[in-house]
PDB file of C-alpha atoms in Angstrom:
ATOM      1  CA  UNK X 938       0.626  13.804 -14.707  1.00 56.00           C
ATOM      2  CA  UNK X 939       3.983  13.593 -15.911  1.00 65.00           C
ATOM      3  CA  UNK X 940       5.916  16.790 -16.892  1.00 81.00           C
ATOM      4  CA  UNK X 941       7.646  16.803 -20.522  1.00 83.00           C
ATOM      5  CA  UNK X 942      11.057  16.508 -18.916  1.00 81.00           C
ATOM      6  CA  UNK X 943       9.653  13.013 -17.357  1.00 76.00           C
ATOM      7  CA  UNK X 944       8.162  11.848 -20.455  1.00 80.00           C
ATOM      8  CA  UNK X 945      11.332  12.294 -22.387  1.00 83.00           C
ATOM      9  CA  UNK X 946      13.353  10.640 -19.837  1.00 80.00           C
ATOM     10  CA  UNK X 947      10.787   7.762 -19.890  1.00 78.00           C
ATOM     11  CA  UNK X 948      10.879   7.507 -23.624  1.00 80.00           C
ATOM     12  CA  UNK X 949      14.704   7.731 -23.667  1.00 82.00           C
ATOM     13  CA  UNK X 950      14.647   4.871 -21.104  1.00 80.00           C
ATOM     14  CA  UNK X 951      12.064   2.807 -23.066  1.00 77.00           C
ATOM     15  CA  UNK X 952      14.251   3.283 -26.334  1.00 81.00           C
ATOM     16  CA  UNK X 953      17.854   2.313 -24.654  1.00 80.00           C
ATOM     17  CA  UNK X 954      15.986  -0.525 -23.054  1.00 76.00           C
ATOM     18  CA  UNK X 955      14.772  -1.919 -26.499  1.00 76.00           C
ATOM     19  CA  UNK X 956      18.066  -1.521 -27.894  1.00 79.00           C
ATOM     20  CA  UNK X 957      19.600  -3.428 -25.191  1.00 78.00           C
ATOM     21  CA  UNK X 958      20.169  -7.205 -24.703  1.00 82.00           C
ATOM     22  CA  UNK X 959      17.444  -9.306 -23.684  1.00 81.00           C
ATOM     23  CA  UNK X 960      19.559  -9.922 -20.420  1.00 84.00           C
ATOM     24  CA  UNK X 961      19.412  -6.331 -19.490  1.00 82.00           C
ATOM     25  CA  UNK X 962      15.868  -6.188 -20.243  1.00 78.00           C
ATOM     26  CA  UNK X 963      15.103  -8.875 -17.999  1.00 84.00           C
ATOM     27  CA  UNK X 964      17.429  -7.891 -15.279  1.00 86.00           C
ATOM     28  CA  UNK X 965      15.733  -4.218 -15.315  1.00 82.00           C
ATOM     29  CA  UNK X 966      12.138  -6.114 -15.235  1.00 83.00           C
ATOM     30  CA  UNK X 967      13.644  -8.063 -11.962  1.00 88.00           C
ATOM     31  CA  UNK X 968      14.789  -4.816 -10.367  1.00 89.00           C
ATOM     32  CA  UNK X 969      11.269  -3.017 -11.107  1.00 86.00           C
ATOM     33  CA  UNK X 970       9.031  -5.779  -9.792  1.00 88.00           C
ATOM     34  CA  UNK X 971      11.331  -6.190  -6.849  1.00 91.00           C
ATOM     35  CA  UNK X 972      11.244  -2.428  -5.726  1.00 90.00           C
ATOM     36  CA  UNK X 973       7.425  -2.643  -6.541  1.00 89.00           C
ATOM     37  CA  UNK X 974       6.724  -5.451  -4.470  1.00 92.00           C
ATOM     38  CA  UNK X 975       8.705  -3.817  -1.664  1.00 92.00           C
ATOM     39  CA  UNK X 976       7.049  -0.481  -1.829  1.00 92.00           C
ATOM     40  CA  UNK X 977       3.452  -2.543  -1.973  1.00 92.00           C
ATOM     41  CA  UNK X 978       4.339  -4.394   1.348  1.00 92.00           C
ATOM     42  CA  UNK X 979       5.566  -1.089   2.904  1.00 94.00           C
ATOM     43  CA  UNK X 980       2.409   0.583   1.979  1.00 93.00           C
ATOM     44  CA  UNK X 981       0.159  -2.417   3.005  1.00 93.00           C
ATOM     45  CA  UNK X 982       1.745  -2.363   6.851  1.00 92.00           C
ATOM     46  CA  UNK X 983       1.440   1.075   6.720  1.00 93.00           C
ATOM     47  CA  UNK X 984      -2.197   1.204   5.923  1.00 93.00           C
ATOM     48  CA  UNK X 985      -2.940  -1.564   8.401  1.00 92.00           C
ATOM     49  CA  UNK X 986      -1.198   0.269  11.025  1.00 90.00           C
ATOM     50  CA  UNK X 987      -3.429   3.390  10.200  1.00 90.00           C
ATOM     51  CA  UNK X 988      -6.523   1.206  10.280  1.00 88.00           C
ATOM     52  CA  UNK X 989      -5.509  -0.411  13.863  1.00 88.00           C
ATOM     53  CA  UNK X 990      -5.202   3.129  15.241  1.00 87.00           C
ATOM     54  CA  UNK X 991      -8.229   4.524  13.699  1.00 85.00           C
ATOM     55  CA  UNK X 992     -10.371   1.700  15.009  1.00 86.00           C
ATOM     56  CA  UNK X 993      -8.688   1.739  18.087  1.00 84.00           C
ATOM     57  CA  UNK X 994      -9.481   5.408  18.628  1.00 71.00           C
ATOM     58  CA  UNK X 995     -13.304   5.081  17.169  1.00 63.00           C
ATOM     59  CA  UNK X 996     -14.086   2.356  19.686  1.00 64.00           C
ATOM     60  CA  UNK X 997     -12.476   4.117  22.593  1.00 59.00           C
ATOM     61  CA  UNK X 998     -14.320   7.559  21.677  1.00 56.00           C
ATOM     62  CA  UNK X 999     -17.694   5.756  21.332  1.00 55.00           C
ATOM     63  CA  UNK X1000     -17.479   3.433  24.480  1.00 54.00           C
ATOM     64  CA  UNK X1001     -17.007   0.587  22.538  1.00 50.00           C
ATOM     65  CA  UNK X1002     -14.700  -1.914  24.390  1.00 52.00           C
ATOM     66  CA  UNK X1003     -13.027  -5.243  23.120  1.00 52.00           C
ATOM     67  CA  UNK X1004     -15.683  -7.200  25.014  1.00 53.00           C
ATOM     68  CA  UNK X1005     -18.575  -5.447  23.149  1.00 49.00           C
ATOM     69  CA  UNK X1006     -16.995  -6.006  19.751  1.00 51.00           C
ATOM     70  CA  UNK X1007     -18.878  -8.909  18.053  1.00 53.00           C
ATOM     71  CA  UNK X1008     -22.325  -7.768  19.460  1.00 52.00           C
ATOM     72  CA  UNK X1009     -24.981  -7.297  17.004  1.00 51.00           C
ATOM     73  CA  UNK X1010     -24.710  -3.626  15.092  1.00 54.00           C
ATOM     74  CA  UNK X1011     -26.780  -1.099  16.806  1.00 56.00           C
ATOM     75  CA  UNK X1012     -27.486  -3.132  19.954  1.00 50.00           C
ATOM     76  CA  UNK X1013     -25.058  -1.990  22.978  1.00 52.00           C
ATOM     77  CA  UNK X1014     -24.738  -4.663  25.539  1.00 50.00           C
ATOM     78  CA  UNK X1015     -23.259  -3.893  28.650  1.00 49.00           C
ATOM     79  CA  UNK X1016     -20.976  -6.565  30.088  1.00 51.00           C
ATOM     80  CA  UNK X1017     -19.868  -6.318  33.683  1.00 44.00           C
TER      81      UNK X1017
END
């Protein structure tokens, strides 16, 4: 939830943008989408790393090795 100060600031920014030229609005929009896109890519990369670490730790703690991955769920095959 945003504080009152954040809401006032956002409202003022929106008002100033509305009063600005179309080119200024486009530039702000481009910069915003650029930053959002970079943040999303960074977040996805981080979550993939977390997922890989989690699944790697999960496999080793349950005695499942790469050679066992792909076997039927609930059926553990020992490959020697």
